[in-house]
Amino acid sequence: EDKVVQSPLSLVVHEGDTVTLNCSYEVTNFRSLLWYKQEKKAPTFLFMLTSSGIEKKSGRLSSILDKKELFSILNITATQTGDSAIYLCAVVGQGAQKLVFGQGTRLTINP
Amino acid sequence: GAVVSQHPSWVICKSGTSVKIECRSLDFQATTMFWYRQFPKQSLMLMATSNEGSKATYEQGVEKDKFLINHASLTLSTLTVTSAHPEDSSFYICSASFHRPLQETQYFGPGTRLLVL
């Protein structure tokens, strides 16, 4: 059965800190890994990763995938209070339509 | 682009009534729509996958007669919670993916909070 495990489950840091969120997975015939940010409502798309070693970047957020070790990290630099959210990692396998989500990491940025 | 809407955003109903939730892709055609539910402080749990013009595929443990899904067009899917009970109170979220091969990015609607009294 496909499985996604995120760590830590919860993280509290001060504004300006850099954080690294982890996502490890087991999936049959991996196709892609996606990161989402969920605030009070539904998740918003951040990144989709399909190739190993290629960093995707958007402002202060970046993510990279390691297909050999079956994990991905999401980095946020110079964190702001608006980064407080639940960050969800999900994977999809070849031929599959559905996303398998991890439990999420609840990130809290204190001023 | 890639905007998904849901209606209503909030619904409160009495036990035993049925509730319909609509999910629309506003600026793209979605071959596939997904319905999730999310309990407080938990991750998203996929309920069913809905392909336009065909029957929905339900996840294990999800009652298809209780959660009726209709995907009548490339821009609209509906979820009807029949004979709702308090344990059905939850946050229901739909998502849609593009009408394109190997396009697995899902775009989520804003969600519908259901409270059954």
Coordinates of N, CA and C in Angstrom, one line a residue:
Chain A
E1 N 0.8 -1.2 0.0 CA 0.0 0.0 0.0 C 0.9 1.3 0.0
D2 N 0.5 2.2 -0.8 CA 1.3 3.5 -0.9 C 1.2 4.2 0.4
K3 N 2.3 4.8 0.8 CA 2.4 5.5 2.1 C 3.3 6.7 2.1
V4 N 2.9 7.7 2.8 CA 3.6 9.0 2.9 C 3.8 9.4 4.3
V5 N 5.0 9.6 4.8 CA 5.2 10.0 6.2 C 5.9 11.3 6.2
Q6 N 5.3 12.3 6.9 CA 6.0 13.6 7.1 C 6.5 13.8 8.5
S7 N 7.6 14.5 8.5 CA 8.1 14.9 9.8 C 8.8 16.3 9.8
P8 N 8.8 17.0 10.9 CA 8.1 16.7 12.1 C 6.5 16.9 11.9
L9 N 5.8 16.4 12.8 CA 4.3 16.6 12.7 C 4.0 18.0 13.1
S10 N 4.8 18.6 13.9 CA 4.5 20.0 14.4 C 5.9 20.7 14.6
L11 N 5.9 22.0 14.3 CA 7.2 22.7 14.4 C 6.8 24.2 14.7
V12 N 7.5 24.7 15.8 CA 7.3 26.1 16.2 C 8.6 26.8 16.1
V13 N 8.7 27.9 15.3 CA 9.9 28.6 15.2 C 9.7 30.1 15.3
H14 N 10.7 30.9 15.4 CA 10.6 32.3 15.4 C 10.7 32.9 14.0
E15 N 10.0 34.0 13.8 CA 10.1 34.7 12.5 C 11.6 34.9 12.1
G16 N 11.9 34.7 10.9 CA 13.2 34.9 10.4 C 14.0 33.6 10.3
D17 N 13.6 32.6 11.1 CA 14.3 31.3 11.0 C 14.1 30.6 9.7
T18 N 14.9 29.6 9.4 CA 14.8 28.7 8.3 C 14.3 27.4 8.7
V19 N 13.4 26.8 8.0 CA 12.8 25.5 8.4 C 12.9 24.5 7.3
T20 N 13.1 23.3 7.6 CA 13.1 22.2 6.6 C 12.1 21.1 7.0
L21 N 11.2 20.9 6.1 CA 10.1 19.9 6.4 C 10.4 18.7 5.5
N22 N 10.2 17.5 6.1 CA 10.6 16.2 5.5 C 9.4 15.4 5.0
C23 N 9.5 14.7 3.9 CA 8.5 13.8 3.4 C 9.2 12.6 2.9
S24 N 8.8 11.4 3.4 CA 9.4 10.2 2.9 C 8.2 9.4 2.4
Y25 N 8.4 8.5 1.4 CA 7.3 7.9 0.8 C 7.6 6.4 0.3
E26 N 6.6 5.7 0.2 CA 6.7 4.3 -0.5 C 5.5 4.3 -1.4
V27 N 5.8 4.2 -2.7 CA 4.7 4.1 -3.7 C 5.1 3.2 -4.8
T28 N 4.1 2.5 -5.3 CA 4.4 1.6 -6.5 C 4.5 2.5 -7.7
N29 N 5.7 2.3 -8.4 CA 5.9 3.1 -9.6 C 5.6 4.6 -9.5
F30 N 6.5 5.2 -8.7 CA 6.4 6.6 -8.4 C 6.3 7.4 -9.7
R31 N 5.5 8.4 -9.7 CA 5.4 9.3 -10.8 C 5.7 10.7 -10.4
S32 N 5.1 11.2 -9.3 CA 5.4 12.6 -8.9 C 5.1 12.8 -7.4
L33 N 5.7 13.8 -6.9 CA 5.4 14.2 -5.5 C 5.0 15.7 -5.5
L34 N 4.0 16.0 -4.7 CA 3.5 17.3 -4.6 C 3.5 17.9 -3.2
W35 N 3.7 19.2 -3.1 CA 3.6 19.9 -1.8 C 2.5 20.9 -1.9
Y36 N 1.7 20.9 -0.8 CA 0.6 21.8 -0.7 C 0.7 22.6 0.6
K37 N 0.2 23.8 0.7 CA 0.1 24.6 1.9 C -1.4 24.7 2.2
Q38 N -1.8 24.4 3.5 CA -3.2 24.5 3.9 C -3.3 25.4 5.1
E39 N -3.9 26.5 4.8 CA -4.2 27.4 5.9 C -5.6 27.1 6.5
K40 N -6.5 28.0 6.5 CA -7.8 27.7 7.2 C -8.7 26.9 6.2
K41 N -8.5 27.1 5.0 CA -9.4 26.4 4.0 C -8.7 25.3 3.3
A42 N -8.9 25.1 2.0 CA -8.4 24.0 1.3 C -6.9 24.2 0.9
P43 N -6.2 23.1 0.6 CA -4.8 23.3 0.2 C -4.6 24.0 -1.0
T44 N -3.5 24.8 -1.0 CA -3.0 25.5 -2.3 C -1.7 24.8 -2.7
F45 N -1.6 24.7 -4.0 CA -0.5 24.0 -4.6 C 0.8 24.8 -4.5
L46 N 1.8 24.1 -4.2 CA 3.1 24.7 -4.1 C 4.1 24.2 -5.2
F47 N 4.4 22.9 -5.2 CA 5.3 22.4 -6.1 C 4.9 21.0 -6.5
M48 N 5.3 20.6 -7.7 CA 5.3 19.2 -8.2 C 6.7 18.8 -8.6
L49 N 7.1 17.7 -8.1 CA 8.5 17.2 -8.4 C 8.4 15.9 -9.0
T50 N 9.1 15.7 -10.1 CA 9.2 14.4 -10.8 C 10.6 13.9 -10.9
S51 N 11.5 14.8 -11.0 CA 12.9 14.3 -11.3 C 13.8 14.5 -10.0
S52 N 14.7 13.6 -9.8 CA 15.6 13.7 -8.7 C 16.6 14.8 -8.8
G53 N 16.9 15.5 -7.7 CA 18.0 16.4 -7.7 C 17.8 17.8 -8.3
I54 N 16.6 18.0 -8.8 CA 16.3 19.3 -9.4 C 15.5 20.1 -8.5
E55 N 16.1 21.2 -8.0 CA 15.4 22.0 -7.0 C 14.3 22.9 -7.7
K56 N 13.2 22.9 -7.1 CA 12.1 23.9 -7.5 C 12.1 25.0 -6.5
K57 N 11.9 26.2 -7.0 CA 12.0 27.4 -6.1 C 10.9 28.3 -6.4
S58 N 10.4 28.9 -5.3 CA 9.4 30.0 -5.5 C 9.5 30.9 -4.3
G59 N 10.2 32.0 -4.6 CA 10.5 33.0 -3.5 C 11.3 32.4 -2.4
R60 N 10.8 32.4 -1.2 CA 11.5 31.8 -0.1 C 11.3 30.3 0.1
L61 N 10.5 29.7 -0.7 CA 10.3 28.3 -0.6 C 11.0 27.6 -1.7
S62 N 11.6 26.4 -1.3 CA 12.2 25.6 -2.3 C 12.0 24.1 -1.9
S63 N 12.1 23.2 -2.9 CA 11.9 21.8 -2.6 C 12.8 21.0 -3.6
I64 N 13.1 19.9 -3.1 CA 14.0 19.0 -3.9 C 13.5 17.5 -3.6
L65 N 13.7 16.7 -4.6 CA 13.3 15.3 -4.5 C 14.5 14.4 -4.6
D66 N 14.6 13.3 -3.8 CA 15.6 12.3 -3.9 C 14.9 11.0 -4.2
K67 N 14.9 10.5 -5.4 CA 14.1 9.3 -5.8 C 14.8 8.1 -5.4
K68 N 16.1 8.2 -5.1 CA 16.9 7.0 -4.7 C 16.6 6.7 -3.2
E69 N 16.5 7.8 -2.4 CA 16.3 7.6 -1.0 C 14.8 7.8 -0.7
L70 N 14.0 8.0 -1.6 CA 12.5 8.1 -1.5 C 12.1 9.2 -0.5
F71 N 12.6 10.4 -0.7 CA 12.2 11.5 0.2 C 12.3 12.8 -0.6
S72 N 11.6 13.8 0.1 CA 11.6 15.2 -0.4 C 11.7 16.1 0.8
I73 N 12.3 17.2 0.6 CA 12.3 18.3 1.6 C 11.7 19.5 1.0
L74 N 11.1 20.3 1.9 CA 10.6 21.6 1.6 C 11.3 22.6 2.6
N75 N 12.0 23.5 2.0 CA 12.7 24.5 2.8 C 12.0 25.9 2.7
I76 N 11.9 26.5 3.8 CA 11.4 27.9 3.9 C 12.4 28.7 4.6
T77 N 12.9 29.7 3.9 CA 13.9 30.6 4.5 C 13.3 31.9 5.0
A78 N 13.9 32.6 5.9 CA 13.4 33.9 6.4 C 11.9 33.8 6.7
T79 N 11.5 32.9 7.5 CA 10.1 32.6 7.7 C 9.3 33.9 8.2
Q80 N 8.1 33.9 7.8 CA 7.2 35.0 8.2 C 6.0 34.4 8.9
T81 N 5.2 35.2 9.7 CA 4.1 34.7 10.3 C 3.0 34.1 9.3
G82 N 3.0 34.7 8.1 CA 2.1 34.2 7.1 C 2.5 32.9 6.6
D83 N 3.6 32.3 6.9 CA 4.0 31.0 6.5 C 3.3 29.9 7.5
S84 N 2.8 30.4 8.6 CA 2.1 29.5 9.5 C 1.0 28.7 8.8
A85 N 1.0 27.4 8.7 CA 0.0 26.6 8.0 C 0.4 25.2 8.2
I86 N -0.5 24.3 7.6 CA -0.1 22.9 7.6 C 0.4 22.6 6.2
Y87 N 1.6 22.0 6.1 CA 2.2 21.7 4.8 C 2.0 20.2 4.6
L88 N 1.4 19.9 3.4 CA 1.0 18.6 3.1 C 1.9 18.1 1.9
C89 N 2.3 16.9 2.0 CA 3.1 16.2 1.0 C 2.2 15.1 0.4
A90 N 2.2 14.9 -0.9 CA 1.4 13.8 -1.5 C 2.2 13.2 -2.7
V91 N 1.9 11.9 -2.9 CA 2.6 11.3 -4.0 C 1.5 10.6 -4.9
V92 N 1.9 10.4 -6.2 CA 1.0 9.7 -7.1 C 1.9 8.7 -7.9
G93 N 1.3 7.5 -8.1 CA 2.0 6.4 -8.8 C 1.7 6.4 -10.3
Q94 N 2.4 5.7 -11.1 CA 2.2 5.5 -12.5 C 0.8 4.9 -12.7
G95 N 0.1 5.4 -13.6 CA -1.2 4.9 -13.9 C -2.3 5.2 -12.9
A96 N -1.9 5.9 -11.8 CA -2.9 6.2 -10.8 C -3.4 7.6 -10.9
Q97 N -4.6 7.9 -10.5 CA -5.1 9.2 -10.5 C -5.0 9.9 -9.2
K98 N -5.1 9.1 -8.1 CA -5.3 9.7 -6.8 C -4.0 10.1 -6.1
L99 N -4.0 11.1 -5.3 CA -2.9 11.5 -4.5 C -3.0 10.8 -3.1
V100 N -1.9 10.3 -2.6 CA -1.8 9.8 -1.3 C -1.1 10.8 -0.4
F101 N -1.8 11.3 0.6 CA -1.3 12.4 1.4 C -0.6 11.9 2.6
G102 N 0.4 12.6 3.1 CA 1.0 12.4 4.4 C 0.1 13.1 5.4
Q103 N 0.5 13.0 6.7 CA -0.3 13.5 7.8 C -0.2 15.0 7.9
G104 N 0.8 15.6 7.2 CA 1.0 17.0 7.3 C 1.9 17.5 8.4
T105 N 2.6 18.6 8.2 CA 3.4 19.2 9.2 C 2.7 20.6 9.6
R106 N 2.4 20.7 10.9 CA 1.8 22.0 11.3 C 2.9 22.9 11.7
L107 N 3.1 24.0 10.9 CA 4.2 24.9 11.1 C 3.6 26.2 11.7
T108 N 4.2 26.6 12.8 CA 3.8 27.9 13.5 C 5.0 28.8 13.6
I109 N 4.8 30.0 13.0 CA 5.9 31.0 13.1 C 5.5 32.1 14.1
N110 N 6.2 32.2 15.1 CA 6.0 33.2 16.2 C 6.7 34.5 15.8
P111 N 6.1 35.6 16.1 CA 6.7 36.9 15.8 C 7.9 37.2 16.7
Chain B
G1 N -5.1 31.1 -13.3 CA -5.9 30.0 -13.8 C -6.0 28.9 -12.7
A2 N -6.7 27.8 -13.1 CA -6.9 26.6 -12.2 C -7.7 26.9 -11.0
V3 N -8.8 27.5 -11.1 CA -9.6 27.9 -10.0 C -10.8 26.9 -9.8
V4 N -11.0 26.4 -8.6 CA -12.0 25.5 -8.3 C -12.9 26.1 -7.2
S5 N -14.2 26.1 -7.5 CA -15.1 26.7 -6.5 C -16.0 25.6 -5.9
Q6 N -16.5 25.8 -4.7 CA -17.4 24.9 -4.0 C -18.5 25.7 -3.5
H7 N -19.7 25.1 -3.5 CA -20.8 25.7 -2.9 C -21.7 24.7 -2.3
P8 N -22.2 24.9 -1.1 CA -22.0 26.1 -0.2 C -20.7 26.0 0.5
S9 N -20.3 27.1 1.1 CA -19.0 27.0 1.9 C -19.4 26.5 3.4
W10 N -20.6 26.7 3.8 CA -21.0 26.3 5.1 C -22.4 25.7 5.0
V11 N -22.7 24.7 5.7 CA -24.1 24.2 5.7 C -24.3 23.5 7.1
I12 N -25.5 23.9 7.6 CA -25.9 23.3 8.9 C -27.3 22.7 8.6
C13 N -27.4 21.4 8.9 CA -28.7 20.7 8.6 C -29.1 19.8 9.8
K14 N -30.3 19.4 9.7 CA -30.9 18.5 10.7 C -30.5 17.1 10.3
S15 N -30.4 16.3 11.3 CA -30.1 14.8 11.1 C -31.3 14.2 10.3
G16 N -30.9 13.4 9.3 CA -31.8 12.8 8.4 C -32.1 13.5 7.1
T17 N -31.6 14.7 7.0 CA -31.8 15.4 5.7 C -30.6 15.1 4.8
S18 N -30.8 15.4 3.5 CA -29.7 15.2 2.5 C -29.1 16.6 2.2
V19 N -27.8 16.6 1.9 CA -27.1 17.8 1.6 C -26.3 17.6 0.3
K20 N -26.5 18.6 -0.6 CA -25.7 18.5 -1.8 C -24.6 19.6 -1.9
I21 N -23.4 19.2 -2.2 CA -22.3 20.1 -2.3 C -21.8 20.1 -3.8
E22 N -21.7 21.3 -4.3 CA -21.2 21.4 -5.7 C -19.7 21.8 -5.8
C23 N -19.1 21.2 -6.8 CA -17.7 21.5 -7.1 C -17.6 21.9 -8.5
R24 N -17.0 23.1 -8.8 CA -16.9 23.5 -10.2 C -15.5 23.9 -10.5
S25 N -15.0 23.5 -11.7 CA -13.7 24.1 -12.2 C -14.1 25.3 -13.0
L26 N -13.6 26.4 -12.7 CA -14.1 27.7 -13.3 C -13.4 28.0 -14.6
D27 N -12.2 27.7 -14.7 CA -11.4 28.2 -15.9 C -10.7 27.0 -16.6
F28 N -11.1 25.8 -16.4 CA -10.5 24.7 -17.1 C -11.4 23.5 -17.1
Q29 N -11.2 22.6 -17.9 CA -12.0 21.4 -18.0 C -11.3 20.3 -17.2
A30 N -12.1 19.7 -16.3 CA -11.5 18.7 -15.4 C -12.1 17.3 -15.7
T31 N -11.3 16.5 -16.3 CA -11.8 15.1 -16.5 C -12.1 14.4 -15.2
T32 N -11.2 14.7 -14.3 CA -11.3 14.0 -13.0 C -11.5 14.9 -11.8
M33 N -12.4 14.6 -11.0 CA -12.6 15.4 -9.7 C -12.5 14.4 -8.6
F34 N -12.1 14.9 -7.5 CA -11.8 14.1 -6.3 C -12.6 14.7 -5.1
W35 N -13.1 13.8 -4.3 CA -13.8 14.3 -3.0 C -13.0 13.8 -1.8
Y36 N -12.7 14.7 -0.9 CA -12.0 14.4 0.3 C -12.9 14.9 1.5
R37 N -12.6 14.2 2.6 CA -13.1 14.8 3.9 C -11.9 15.0 4.8
Q38 N -12.0 15.9 5.7 CA -10.9 16.2 6.6 C -11.5 16.5 8.0
F39 N -11.1 15.7 9.0 CA -11.5 15.9 10.4 C -10.4 16.9 11.0
P40 N -10.8 17.5 12.1 CA -9.9 18.5 12.7 C -8.5 17.9 13.0
K41 N -7.5 18.6 12.6 CA -6.1 18.3 12.9 C -5.7 17.0 12.2
Q42 N -6.4 16.6 11.2 CA -6.0 15.4 10.5 C -5.8 15.7 9.0
S43 N -5.2 14.8 8.3 CA -4.9 15.1 6.9 C -6.2 14.8 6.0
L44 N -6.0 15.0 4.7 CA -7.2 14.8 3.9 C -7.3 13.3 3.6
M45 N -8.6 12.8 3.7 CA -8.9 11.4 3.4 C -9.7 11.4 2.1
L46 N -9.2 10.7 1.1 CA -9.9 10.6 -0.2 C -11.1 9.7 0.0
M47 N -12.2 10.3 -0.5 CA -13.5 9.5 -0.4 C -13.7 8.8 -1.7
A48 N -13.6 9.5 -2.8 CA -13.9 9.0 -4.1 C -13.2 9.8 -5.2
T49 N -13.1 9.1 -6.4 CA -12.5 9.7 -7.6 C -13.7 9.7 -8.6
S50 N -13.9 10.8 -9.2 CA -15.0 10.9 -10.1 C -14.5 11.3 -11.5
N51 N -14.8 10.5 -12.5 CA -14.5 10.8 -13.9 C -15.7 11.2 -14.6
E52 N -15.6 12.2 -15.4 CA -16.8 12.7 -16.1 C -17.4 11.6 -17.0
G53 N -18.7 11.5 -16.8 CA -19.5 10.6 -17.6 C -19.5 9.1 -17.1
S54 N -18.8 8.9 -16.0 CA -18.7 7.5 -15.6 C -19.0 7.4 -14.1
K55 N -19.2 6.2 -13.5 CA -19.4 6.1 -12.1 C -18.2 6.4 -11.3
A56 N -18.4 7.0 -10.1 CA -17.3 7.3 -9.2 C -16.7 6.0 -8.7
T57 N -15.4 6.1 -8.4 CA -14.7 5.0 -7.7 C -14.5 5.4 -6.3
Y58 N -15.1 4.6 -5.4 CA -15.0 4.9 -4.0 C -13.9 4.2 -3.3
E59 N -13.3 4.9 -2.3 CA -12.3 4.3 -1.5 C -12.9 3.3 -0.5
Q60 N -12.1 2.4 -0.1 CA -12.5 1.4 0.9 C -13.1 2.0 2.1
G61 N -14.3 1.6 2.5 CA -14.9 2.1 3.8 C -15.8 3.2 3.5
V62 N -15.9 3.7 2.3 CA -16.8 4.8 2.0 C -18.0 4.3 1.4
E63 N -19.2 4.6 2.0 CA -20.4 4.0 1.5 C -20.9 4.8 0.3
K64 N -21.0 4.1 -0.8 CA -21.4 4.8 -2.1 C -22.9 5.2 -2.1
D65 N -23.7 4.5 -1.3 CA -25.1 4.8 -1.2 C -25.4 6.0 -0.3
K66 N -24.4 6.3 0.5 CA -24.6 7.4 1.5 C -24.0 8.7 0.8
F67 N -22.9 8.5 0.1 CA -22.2 9.7 -0.5 C -22.3 9.5 -2.0
L68 N -23.4 10.1 -2.5 CA -23.6 10.0 -3.9 C -22.9 11.1 -4.7
I69 N -22.2 10.6 -5.7 CA -21.3 11.5 -6.5 C -21.8 11.5 -8.0
N70 N -22.0 12.7 -8.5 CA -22.4 12.8 -9.9 C -21.4 13.8 -10.6
H71 N -20.9 13.3 -11.7 CA -19.9 14.2 -12.5 C -20.5 14.3 -13.9
A72 N -21.4 15.2 -14.0 CA -22.2 15.3 -15.2 C -21.5 16.0 -16.4
S73 N -20.6 16.9 -16.0 CA -19.9 17.6 -17.1 C -18.4 17.8 -16.7
L74 N -17.6 18.3 -17.6 CA -16.2 18.5 -17.4 C -15.9 19.7 -16.4
T75 N -16.9 20.3 -15.9 CA -16.7 21.4 -15.0 C -17.5 21.3 -13.7
L76 N -18.3 20.3 -13.6 CA -19.1 20.2 -12.4 C -19.2 18.7 -11.8
S77 N -19.0 18.6 -10.6 CA -19.2 17.4 -9.8 C -20.0 17.7 -8.6
T78 N -20.9 16.8 -8.2 CA -21.7 17.1 -7.0 C -21.5 15.9 -6.0
L79 N -21.5 16.2 -4.8 CA -21.5 15.2 -3.7 C -22.8 15.4 -2.9
T80 N -23.6 14.4 -2.8 CA -24.8 14.4 -1.9 C -24.6 13.5 -0.7
V81 N -24.7 14.1 0.4 CA -24.6 13.3 1.7 C -26.1 13.0 2.0
T82 N -26.5 11.7 1.9 CA -27.8 11.4 2.1 C -28.1 11.0 3.5
S83 N -29.3 11.3 4.0 CA -29.6 11.0 5.4 C -28.5 11.3 6.3
A84 N -28.1 12.6 6.4 CA -26.9 12.9 7.1 C -27.1 12.7 8.6
H85 N -26.1 12.4 9.3 CA -26.1 12.2 10.7 C -24.9 13.0 11.3
P86 N -25.0 13.2 12.6 CA -23.9 14.1 13.3 C -22.5 13.6 13.0
E87 N -22.3 12.3 12.8 CA -20.9 11.8 12.5 C -20.5 12.1 11.1
D88 N -21.4 12.6 10.3 CA -21.0 13.1 9.0 C -20.5 14.5 9.0
S89 N -20.6 15.2 10.1 CA -20.1 16.5 10.2 C -18.6 16.5 10.0
S90 N -18.2 17.3 9.0 CA -16.8 17.3 8.6 C -16.5 18.5 7.7
F91 N -15.3 18.6 7.2 CA -14.9 19.5 6.2 C -14.7 18.7 4.9
Y92 N -15.5 19.0 3.9 CA -15.5 18.3 2.6 C -14.8 19.2 1.6
I93 N -13.8 18.6 0.9 CA -13.1 19.4 -0.1 C -13.1 18.6 -1.4
C94 N -13.3 19.3 -2.5 CA -13.1 18.7 -3.8 C -11.9 19.2 -4.4
S95 N -11.4 18.5 -5.4 CA -10.3 18.9 -6.2 C -10.5 18.5 -7.6
A96 N -9.8 19.1 -8.5 CA -9.9 18.8 -9.9 C -8.6 18.8 -10.6
S97 N -8.4 17.9 -11.6 CA -7.2 17.9 -12.3 C -7.5 18.1 -13.8
F98 N -6.5 18.7 -14.5 CA -6.7 19.1 -15.9 C -7.1 17.9 -16.8
H99 N -7.7 18.3 -17.9 CA -8.1 17.3 -18.9 C -6.9 17.2 -19.8
R100 N -5.8 16.5 -19.3 CA -4.6 16.3 -20.0 C -3.9 15.1 -19.5
P101 N -3.2 14.4 -20.4 CA -2.5 13.1 -20.0 C -1.5 13.4 -18.9
L102 N -1.3 12.6 -18.0 CA -0.3 12.6 -16.9 C -0.3 13.9 -16.2
Q103 N -1.4 14.6 -16.1 CA -1.5 15.8 -15.4 C -2.1 15.5 -14.0
E104 N -1.2 15.3 -13.0 CA -1.7 14.9 -11.7 C -1.9 16.0 -10.7
T105 N -1.5 17.2 -11.0 CA -1.6 18.3 -10.1 C -3.1 18.5 -9.8
Q106 N -3.5 18.4 -8.6 CA -4.9 18.7 -8.3 C -5.0 20.1 -7.7
Y107 N -6.1 20.7 -8.1 CA -6.4 22.1 -7.6 C -7.6 22.0 -6.7
F108 N -7.5 22.5 -5.5 CA -8.5 22.3 -4.5 C -9.5 23.4 -4.5
G109 N -10.8 23.1 -4.2 CA -11.8 24.0 -3.9 C -11.6 24.5 -2.5
P110 N -12.3 25.6 -2.1 CA -12.2 26.1 -0.7 C -12.8 25.3 0.4
G111 N -13.5 24.2 0.0 CA -14.1 23.4 1.0 C -15.5 23.8 1.5
T112 N -16.2 22.8 2.0 CA -17.5 23.0 2.6 C -17.5 22.4 4.0
R113 N -17.9 23.2 4.9 CA -18.0 22.8 6.3 C -19.5 22.3 6.5
L114 N -19.6 21.1 6.9 CA -21.0 20.5 7.1 C -21.1 20.2 8.6
L115 N -22.2 20.8 9.2 CA -22.5 20.5 10.6 C -23.9 19.9 10.6
V116 N -24.0 18.7 11.1 CA -25.3 18.0 11.2 C -25.7 18.0 12.6
L117 N -26.9 18.5 12.9 CA -27.4 18.7 14.3 C -28.2 17.5 14.7

